[in-house]
Coordinates of C-alpha atoms and ligand atoms in Angstrom, one line a residue:
Chain A
M1 CA -80.7 -24.8 -19.1
V2 CA -80.6 -26.5 -22.4
H3 CA -81.7 -25.6 -25.7
P4 CA -85.5 -25.5 -26.0
E5 CA -85.2 -27.8 -29.1
L6 CA -83.1 -30.6 -27.4
E7 CA -86.1 -32.3 -25.8
A8 CA -87.6 -32.9 -29.0
L9 CA -84.4 -34.1 -30.8
Y10 CA -83.7 -36.5 -27.8
A11 CA -87.2 -37.9 -28.1
Q12 CA -87.0 -38.4 -31.8
Y13 CA -83.2 -39.4 -32.3
G14 CA -82.0 -40.5 -28.9
Y15 CA -82.6 -43.9 -29.4
A16 CA -81.0 -44.0 -32.6
V17 CA -77.9 -42.3 -31.3
Y18 CA -78.1 -45.0 -28.6
R19 CA -78.1 -47.7 -31.0
R20 CA -75.1 -46.3 -33.0
C21 CA -73.2 -45.9 -29.9
R22 CA -73.8 -49.2 -28.5
Y23 CA -72.8 -50.8 -32.1
L24 CA -69.7 -49.2 -32.0
L25 CA -68.7 -49.4 -28.3
G26 CA -70.4 -52.6 -27.3
G27 CA -71.4 -51.7 -23.7
D28 CA -74.5 -49.9 -22.4
D29 CA -72.4 -47.6 -20.1
D30 CA -70.1 -46.7 -22.6
A31 CA -73.0 -46.1 -24.9
W32 CA -75.0 -44.1 -22.5
D33 CA -72.1 -42.0 -21.5
A34 CA -71.4 -41.4 -25.6
V35 CA -75.1 -40.6 -25.9
Q36 CA -74.4 -37.7 -23.2
E37 CA -71.5 -36.6 -25.1
V38 CA -73.5 -36.3 -28.4
F39 CA -76.4 -34.5 -26.8
L40 CA -74.0 -32.1 -25.2
R41 CA -72.3 -31.0 -28.2
A42 CA -75.8 -31.0 -30.1
D43 CA -77.1 -28.6 -27.4
A44 CA -74.1 -26.6 -28.0
G45 CA -74.4 -26.6 -31.7
L46 CA -78.2 -26.1 -32.0
S47 CA -78.1 -22.4 -32.1
R48 CA -75.9 -22.4 -34.9
F49 CA -77.7 -25.4 -36.7
E50 CA -78.1 -24.3 -40.4
G51 CA -80.3 -26.9 -41.8
R52 CA -77.7 -28.0 -44.4
A53 CA -78.3 -31.9 -43.3
S54 CA -81.0 -33.0 -41.2
H55 CA -80.8 -32.9 -37.7
R56 CA -80.7 -36.7 -38.0
T57 CA -78.0 -36.7 -40.2
W58 CA -76.1 -34.2 -37.9
L59 CA -76.6 -36.0 -34.9
D60 CA -75.5 -39.4 -36.5
T61 CA -72.2 -37.9 -37.8
I62 CA -71.6 -36.7 -34.2
A63 CA -72.4 -39.9 -32.5
T64 CA -70.3 -41.8 -35.5
R65 CA -67.4 -39.5 -35.1
H66 CA -67.1 -39.3 -31.6
C67 CA -67.5 -43.3 -31.1
L68 CA -64.7 -44.0 -33.8
N69 CA -62.6 -41.3 -31.4
V70 CA -63.5 -43.2 -28.5
L71 CA -62.5 -46.7 -30.3
R72 CA -59.1 -45.2 -31.5
A73 CA -58.2 -44.1 -28.0
R74 CA -59.2 -47.3 -26.6
K75 CA -57.0 -49.0 -28.6
V76 CA -54.0 -46.6 -28.2
R77 CA -54.3 -47.0 -24.5
T78 CA -55.2 -50.7 -23.7
G79 CA -54.8 -52.5 -27.1
R80 CA -58.3 -53.5 -27.0
G81 CA -61.2 -51.4 -28.9
L82 CA -61.2 -51.9 -32.2
S83 CA -60.0 -55.6 -32.8
G84 CA -57.9 -56.9 -35.6
P85 CA -59.2 -59.5 -38.5
E86 CA -58.6 -62.4 -36.1
A87 CA -62.0 -61.5 -34.6
L88 CA -63.4 -62.5 -37.9
D89 CA -63.1 -66.2 -37.0
A90 CA -65.3 -65.9 -34.2
P91 CA -67.7 -63.3 -34.0
A92 CA -69.1 -62.8 -30.6
A93 CA -72.8 -61.7 -31.4
G94 CA -73.5 -61.2 -27.3
D95 CA -73.1 -57.4 -27.3
L96 CA -75.4 -56.7 -30.2
A97 CA -78.1 -59.1 -29.4
D98 CA -80.6 -56.6 -28.1
L99 CA -79.9 -54.5 -31.5
Y100 CA -81.1 -57.3 -33.7
P101 CA -83.8 -59.5 -34.0
E102 CA -82.8 -63.0 -33.1
G103 CA -81.3 -64.8 -36.5
D104 CA -80.9 -61.7 -38.2
P105 CA -78.1 -62.6 -40.4
A106 CA -77.1 -58.9 -40.4
V107 CA -75.4 -59.4 -36.7
V108 CA -72.6 -61.4 -38.4
Q109 CA -72.0 -58.7 -40.9
A110 CA -72.1 -56.0 -38.4
L111 CA -69.6 -57.6 -36.3
T112 CA -67.2 -58.3 -39.1
V113 CA -67.6 -54.5 -40.2
R114 CA -66.5 -53.7 -36.6
S115 CA -63.7 -55.9 -36.3
L116 CA -62.3 -54.5 -39.5
L117 CA -62.6 -50.7 -38.7
A118 CA -59.1 -50.3 -37.0
H119 CA -57.6 -51.0 -40.4
F120 CA -58.9 -47.9 -42.2
D121 CA -59.1 -44.2 -42.2
P122 CA -62.0 -42.4 -40.5
Q123 CA -63.6 -41.6 -43.4
T124 CA -63.5 -45.1 -44.9
Q125 CA -64.8 -46.5 -41.3
E126 CA -67.7 -44.1 -41.4
A127 CA -68.4 -45.2 -45.0
A128 CA -68.2 -48.7 -44.3
V129 CA -70.6 -48.4 -41.0
C130 CA -73.1 -46.5 -43.2
Y131 CA -73.0 -49.0 -46.2
F132 CA -72.5 -52.5 -44.6
V133 CA -74.3 -52.2 -41.3
D134 CA -77.0 -49.2 -41.8
E135 CA -77.5 -50.5 -45.4
M136 CA -77.7 -47.0 -46.9
S137 CA -77.5 -46.6 -50.5
Q138 CA -74.1 -45.6 -52.0
E139 CA -75.3 -42.2 -53.1
D140 CA -76.4 -41.7 -49.5
V141 CA -73.3 -42.6 -48.1
A142 CA -71.1 -40.8 -50.7
T143 CA -72.9 -37.6 -49.6
R144 CA -72.9 -38.2 -45.9
V145 CA -69.1 -38.8 -45.8
G146 CA -68.3 -36.4 -48.4
L147 CA -66.9 -38.7 -51.1
S148 CA -67.7 -38.9 -54.8
V149 CA -69.6 -42.2 -55.6
P150 CA -66.5 -43.6 -57.6
T151 CA -64.3 -42.8 -54.7
L152 CA -66.6 -44.4 -52.3
R153 CA -66.8 -47.7 -54.5
K154 CA -63.0 -48.1 -54.2
R155 CA -62.6 -47.5 -50.6
L156 CA -65.6 -50.1 -50.0
R157 CA -64.1 -52.3 -52.2
A158 CA -60.9 -52.3 -50.1
F159 CA -62.6 -52.8 -47.3
L160 CA -64.6 -56.0 -48.9
D161 CA -61.2 -57.2 -50.0
R162 CA -60.0 -57.1 -46.5
A163 CA -63.0 -58.9 -45.1
R164 CA -61.9 -61.9 -47.4
G165 CA -65.4 -63.0 -48.3
H166 CA -67.3 -62.7 -44.9
L167 CA -69.0 -59.6 -46.2
T168 CA -72.4 -60.2 -48.5
R169 CA -72.8 -56.6 -49.4
G170 CA -70.6 -55.9 -52.1
G171 CA -73.0 -55.7 -55.4
G172 CA -72.2 -52.9 -57.7
L173 CA -68.9 -52.3 -56.4
S174 CA -66.4 -53.9 -58.5
Chain B
M1 CA -82.7 -43.2 -51.7
S2 CA -82.2 -46.1 -49.4
E3 CA -85.6 -48.0 -49.7
T4 CA -84.1 -51.4 -51.0
T5 CA -80.7 -53.0 -50.1
P6 CA -78.8 -54.3 -53.5
H7 CA -79.6 -57.9 -53.4
T8 CA -83.0 -58.1 -52.2
D9 CA -86.2 -56.0 -51.9
H10 CA -85.8 -55.5 -48.0
P11 CA -85.5 -51.8 -47.0
G12 CA -82.4 -51.6 -45.1
W13 CA -81.7 -50.8 -41.4
D14 CA -81.4 -47.1 -42.6
A15 CA -84.8 -47.0 -44.1
L16 CA -86.5 -48.7 -41.4
L17 CA -84.8 -46.6 -38.7
R18 CA -86.2 -43.5 -40.8
H19 CA -89.6 -45.0 -40.9
H20 CA -89.4 -45.5 -37.3
Q21 CA -88.3 -42.0 -36.7
G22 CA -91.1 -40.7 -38.8
D23 CA -88.6 -39.4 -41.0
L24 CA -89.8 -41.0 -44.5
P25 CA -91.5 -39.0 -47.1
A26 CA -95.1 -40.7 -47.2
A27 CA -94.9 -42.6 -50.3
Q28 CA -91.8 -44.7 -49.0
A29 CA -93.1 -45.0 -45.6
E30 CA -96.1 -46.5 -47.3
K31 CA -93.8 -49.1 -49.2
V32 CA -92.0 -49.8 -46.3
S33 CA -95.4 -50.6 -44.2
A34 CA -96.9 -52.8 -47.1
H35 CA -93.3 -54.6 -47.3
A36 CA -93.1 -55.1 -43.6
A37 CA -96.7 -56.6 -43.7
E38 CA -95.3 -59.3 -46.0
C39 CA -91.9 -59.8 -44.7
A40 CA -91.1 -61.6 -41.4
L41 CA -87.5 -60.2 -41.2
C42 CA -88.5 -56.5 -41.6
A43 CA -91.4 -57.0 -39.5
S44 CA -89.3 -58.1 -36.6
R45 CA -86.6 -55.5 -37.2
L46 CA -89.2 -52.7 -36.9
R47 CA -90.7 -54.6 -33.6
T48 CA -86.7 -54.6 -32.4
L49 CA -86.7 -51.0 -33.2
N50 CA -89.8 -50.2 -31.3
E51 CA -89.2 -52.2 -28.4
G52 CA -85.7 -51.0 -28.1
A53 CA -86.9 -47.2 -28.3
R54 CA -89.4 -48.0 -25.8
K55 CA -87.1 -49.5 -23.4
F56 CA -84.4 -46.8 -23.7
H57 CA -86.7 -44.0 -23.2
G58 CA -88.2 -45.6 -20.3
E59 CA -85.2 -46.1 -18.7
R60 CA -83.6 -42.8 -19.7
P61 CA -86.3 -40.1 -20.1
F62 CA -85.3 -36.7 -20.9
A63 CA -85.1 -35.6 -17.4
V64 CA -82.3 -38.1 -16.8
L65 CA -80.3 -36.7 -19.7
E66 CA -80.7 -33.2 -18.9
S67 CA -79.7 -33.8 -15.2
A68 CA -76.7 -35.8 -16.6
L69 CA -75.8 -33.2 -19.0
R70 CA -76.0 -30.5 -15.9
N71 CA -73.8 -32.7 -14.0
R72 CA -71.3 -32.7 -16.9
R73 CA -71.3 -28.9 -17.0
D74 CA -70.9 -28.6 -13.2
G75 CA -68.1 -31.1 -13.4
L76 CA -69.9 -33.7 -11.1
G77 CA -70.5 -36.5 -13.9
G78 CA -67.5 -38.5 -12.6
S79 CA -64.6 -39.5 -14.6
E80 CA -66.2 -39.3 -17.8
S81 CA -67.4 -35.7 -17.4
L82 CA -64.2 -34.0 -17.1
A83 CA -61.5 -34.8 -19.8
R84 CA -59.0 -37.3 -18.4
P85 CA -55.5 -37.7 -19.2
T86 CA -55.8 -41.4 -18.0
G87 CA -58.7 -42.1 -20.6
A88 CA -59.2 -39.2 -23.1
P89 CA -58.6 -40.1 -26.7
R90 CA -55.1 -38.3 -27.3
W91 CA -52.2 -37.8 -28.8
L92 CA -50.7 -36.2 -26.2
L93 CA -50.3 -37.8 -22.7
P94 CA -49.2 -36.9 -19.4
V95 CA -45.6 -38.3 -19.2
V96 CA -46.7 -39.8 -15.9
L97 CA -49.5 -41.8 -17.6
G98 CA -48.4 -42.2 -21.2
G99 CA -45.9 -44.6 -22.7
F100 CA -43.6 -43.4 -25.3
A101 CA -45.6 -44.5 -28.4
A102 CA -43.2 -45.9 -31.2
A103 CA -44.1 -44.0 -34.3
A104 CA -42.6 -42.0 -36.9
G105 CA -45.3 -39.3 -37.2
A106 CA -43.7 -35.9 -37.2
F107 CA -45.1 -32.8 -35.5
V108 CA -45.3 -29.0 -35.9
I109 CA -45.6 -26.9 -32.9
L110 CA -46.8 -23.4 -33.7
H111 CA -48.1 -20.4 -31.8
V112 CA -50.9 -19.3 -33.1
P113 CA -53.1 -16.4 -31.6
F114 CA -56.7 -16.8 -30.9
A115 CA -59.4 -16.1 -33.6
D116 CA -61.1 -12.9 -32.8
S117 CA -63.9 -13.8 -30.4
P118 CA -66.4 -10.9 -30.5
S119 CA -68.5 -12.9 -27.9
A120 CA -65.9 -13.0 -25.1
P121 CA -67.0 -10.9 -22.2
A122 CA -65.1 -7.7 -21.1
V123 CA -63.9 -8.2 -17.7
S124 CA -61.7 -6.0 -15.6
A125 CA -59.5 -8.8 -14.2
K126 CA -59.0 -10.1 -17.7
E127 CA -58.0 -7.0 -18.9
R128 CA -55.8 -6.3 -16.0
L129 CA -53.9 -9.9 -16.5
K130 CA -54.3 -9.7 -20.3
S131 CA -50.7 -8.7 -21.4
G132 CA -48.9 -10.4 -18.3
V133 CA -49.5 -14.1 -19.2
G134 CA -47.8 -16.3 -21.5
L135 CA -47.4 -20.2 -22.5
S136 CA -44.4 -21.4 -23.7
F137 CA -42.5 -24.9 -23.9
D138 CA -39.1 -26.6 -23.8
V139 CA -38.9 -29.9 -25.7
E140 CA -36.7 -32.9 -24.8
R141 CA -35.5 -35.3 -27.2
G142 CA -32.9 -38.1 -26.5
G143 CA -31.9 -36.9 -23.1
Q144 CA -31.4 -33.1 -24.6
V145 CA -33.7 -30.2 -23.7
V146 CA -33.9 -27.3 -25.8
P147 CA -36.3 -24.5 -26.0
G148 CA -39.6 -25.0 -28.2
D149 CA -39.4 -23.7 -31.4
P150 CA -42.6 -22.4 -33.1
G151 CA -42.2 -23.6 -36.6
A152 CA -39.8 -26.5 -35.9
I153 CA -41.0 -30.1 -36.4
Y154 CA -41.2 -32.4 -33.6
K155 CA -41.8 -36.1 -33.6
A156 CA -43.5 -38.9 -31.4
G157 CA -41.7 -39.7 -28.3
D158 CA -40.7 -35.9 -27.8
R159 CA -41.7 -34.7 -24.4
I160 CA -43.1 -31.3 -24.1
Q161 CA -42.3 -29.3 -21.1
L162 CA -44.9 -26.7 -20.8
K163 CA -43.8 -23.1 -19.2
Y164 CA -46.0 -20.3 -18.3
T165 CA -45.3 -16.7 -17.5
S166 CA -47.6 -15.0 -15.0
P167 CA -47.7 -11.4 -13.3
A168 CA -48.8 -12.6 -10.2
R169 CA -49.9 -15.4 -7.7
L170 CA -52.7 -16.9 -9.6
N171 CA -54.8 -19.7 -10.4
V172 CA -54.2 -21.7 -13.7
V173 CA -56.2 -24.5 -15.3
V174 CA -54.7 -26.0 -18.6
V175 CA -56.5 -27.7 -21.3
S176 CA -56.1 -29.0 -24.7
L177 CA -58.6 -29.3 -27.4
D178 CA -58.1 -31.7 -30.2
G179 CA -59.3 -32.5 -33.4
R180 CA -61.6 -35.3 -32.5
G181 CA -63.5 -33.0 -30.1
E182 CA -62.1 -34.0 -26.8
V183 CA -61.1 -31.7 -24.2
T184 CA -58.8 -32.7 -21.6
V185 CA -57.3 -30.9 -18.5
F186 CA -53.5 -30.9 -17.3
H187 CA -52.3 -30.0 -14.2
D188 CA -55.5 -30.4 -12.4
D189 CA -55.4 -30.1 -8.6
A190 CA -58.5 -31.3 -7.3
G191 CA -60.7 -29.9 -10.1
A192 CA -59.6 -26.4 -9.6
G193 CA -56.5 -26.5 -11.7
L194 CA -53.1 -25.0 -9.9
R195 CA -52.0 -22.1 -7.7
V196 CA -48.6 -20.8 -9.6
E197 CA -46.3 -17.8 -8.2
A198 CA -45.5 -14.6 -10.4
G199 CA -42.5 -15.4 -12.8
T200 CA -41.5 -15.7 -16.5
G201 CA -41.1 -19.0 -18.3
R202 CA -41.6 -21.3 -15.2
A203 CA -41.8 -25.0 -15.8
M204 CA -45.4 -26.5 -15.1
P205 CA -45.0 -29.5 -12.8
T206 CA -45.7 -32.2 -15.4
S207 CA -44.7 -32.7 -19.0
I208 CA -46.6 -34.3 -21.8
V209 CA -45.3 -36.7 -24.4
L210 CA -46.4 -36.6 -28.2
D211 CA -47.8 -39.9 -29.6
D212 CA -48.8 -40.8 -32.8
A213 CA -52.3 -40.2 -33.1
P214 CA -53.3 -37.7 -35.6
G215 CA -54.7 -34.1 -35.7
A216 CA -54.1 -30.5 -34.6
E217 CA -54.3 -29.6 -30.6
R218 CA -54.7 -26.3 -28.9
I219 CA -53.4 -26.0 -25.5
V220 CA -54.9 -23.2 -23.4
A221 CA -54.1 -21.8 -20.1
C222 CA -56.7 -20.0 -18.0
F223 CA -55.3 -17.7 -15.4
S224 CA -57.6 -16.2 -12.8
E225 CA -57.4 -14.5 -9.6
S226 CA -60.3 -16.5 -8.0
A227 CA -60.1 -20.3 -8.2
L228 CA -61.8 -20.9 -11.8
T229 CA -62.9 -24.5 -11.7
S230 CA -61.4 -27.0 -14.1
A231 CA -65.1 -28.0 -15.0
A232 CA -65.8 -24.4 -16.1
V233 CA -63.1 -24.4 -18.4
V234 CA -63.9 -27.8 -19.7
A235 CA -67.3 -26.6 -20.3
A236 CA -66.0 -23.5 -22.1
A237 CA -63.5 -25.3 -24.2
R238 CA -66.2 -27.7 -25.4
R239 CA -68.4 -24.7 -26.5
A240 CA -65.2 -22.9 -28.3
L241 CA -64.4 -26.3 -30.0
T242 CA -68.3 -26.7 -31.2
A243 CA -68.3 -23.1 -32.1
A244 CA -65.1 -23.6 -34.3
E245 CA -66.9 -26.8 -35.8
G246 CA -64.4 -29.0 -34.0
D247 CA -61.3 -27.3 -35.7
P248 CA -58.9 -26.7 -32.6
R249 CA -57.2 -24.2 -35.5
T250 CA -60.0 -21.9 -35.5
V251 CA -60.9 -21.8 -31.8
G252 CA -61.8 -18.6 -30.4
A253 CA -61.1 -17.4 -27.1
L254 CA -62.8 -19.1 -24.2
D255 CA -65.8 -17.3 -22.8
L256 CA -64.6 -17.2 -19.5
P257 CA -63.4 -14.3 -17.0
C258 CA -59.9 -15.2 -17.1
A259 CA -56.6 -14.4 -18.8
Q260 CA -55.9 -17.0 -21.5
A261 CA -52.5 -18.0 -23.4
D262 CA -52.2 -20.6 -25.8
L263 CA -50.4 -23.0 -28.1
L264 CA -51.4 -24.7 -31.2
L265 CA -49.8 -28.0 -31.8
H266 CA -50.1 -29.4 -35.4
K267 CA -49.3 -32.9 -36.8
E268 CA -47.6 -32.6 -40.4
Ligands
LIG1 ZN1 -88.1 -57.5 -45.8

């Protein structure tokens, strides 16, 4: 038996969770596995869900943190996973192709962000994905990851510095 | 709010996704619709979201998810359903599989009793066994083995040898719960844990090596007379970890008919 609300949550947010996992993990099988993990936790957590965050934010946070953990583990075990800045030179858009319309300039930005994640702490990783990939506002990102806006700006600035001009979304950070 | 990206008038992906999910307030939803009617990029982004969602739910309707979740709970989901020493995100790895990560991190290992758990069922077997089981450890560093000292500081590369105390010949399943929400089974014997003989401070068959990944980790040993499956222990550990909001330090007793002993390992 699953929680009675789980089906509605899956109908509304299942694809967004999958999309997040596909972006971070790169492959369909890994993403689907992560989706199951996220909804398993959601099922266990729903009865205590207090509505302080929206279901959407809650699921997205579970998904993002789970995937970042998977990537860290991948890196530890195999040396792959989050790749180094060398990946900046030739981003391979293949594994994101079905998440973006053809010709969307955000694909390159998304790949750049993913290739840099390994160099930052988990909170900055989450913030960078929300800001550069999801294109959330600084205020929304700060609330999501639990930082003040000035601190968030510093973290994103550090991320930008590392990206050496590859990211276009830097307005208002300096 | 996130209706626009900083340099353009486009709604960002987040706003488009919320629009697609029906989560935007009416006024913002209207703005996004009006914008997408005029903007080829945003229109194609919305189309990509709609088509992607249709495909996803077509291939994986809720019944498929539900069945996958059931299999995970029952331990039938293959390598991904049970925590796996070979693939789990961990800073503890069974020595047979894990390399000694070169790292400077230091760890503190503490004995910390479980938080009270009013939901733990009263089970006679558990009551009978309660006082008789225990979990302790030795540490090997630089070829020297010393008894584990709660509160002492350990380093990445130290080998932790778990030891159990049991009042009878019992089945034991050992899992670790980490700060990343992962649950990993140790000492697994065909999905049903391990048979152990009665004894005090007896070594478990494998040891584990600390690596430099961060986070607190709780090791729990579940002793039972019947063969409790690893899958059941993993499922209960996941529930307990979720109930503790993912913090292994405050995890309560697992909701299982077994006697439990635990250790908390914490990276300073
Ligand atoms: Zn637009």
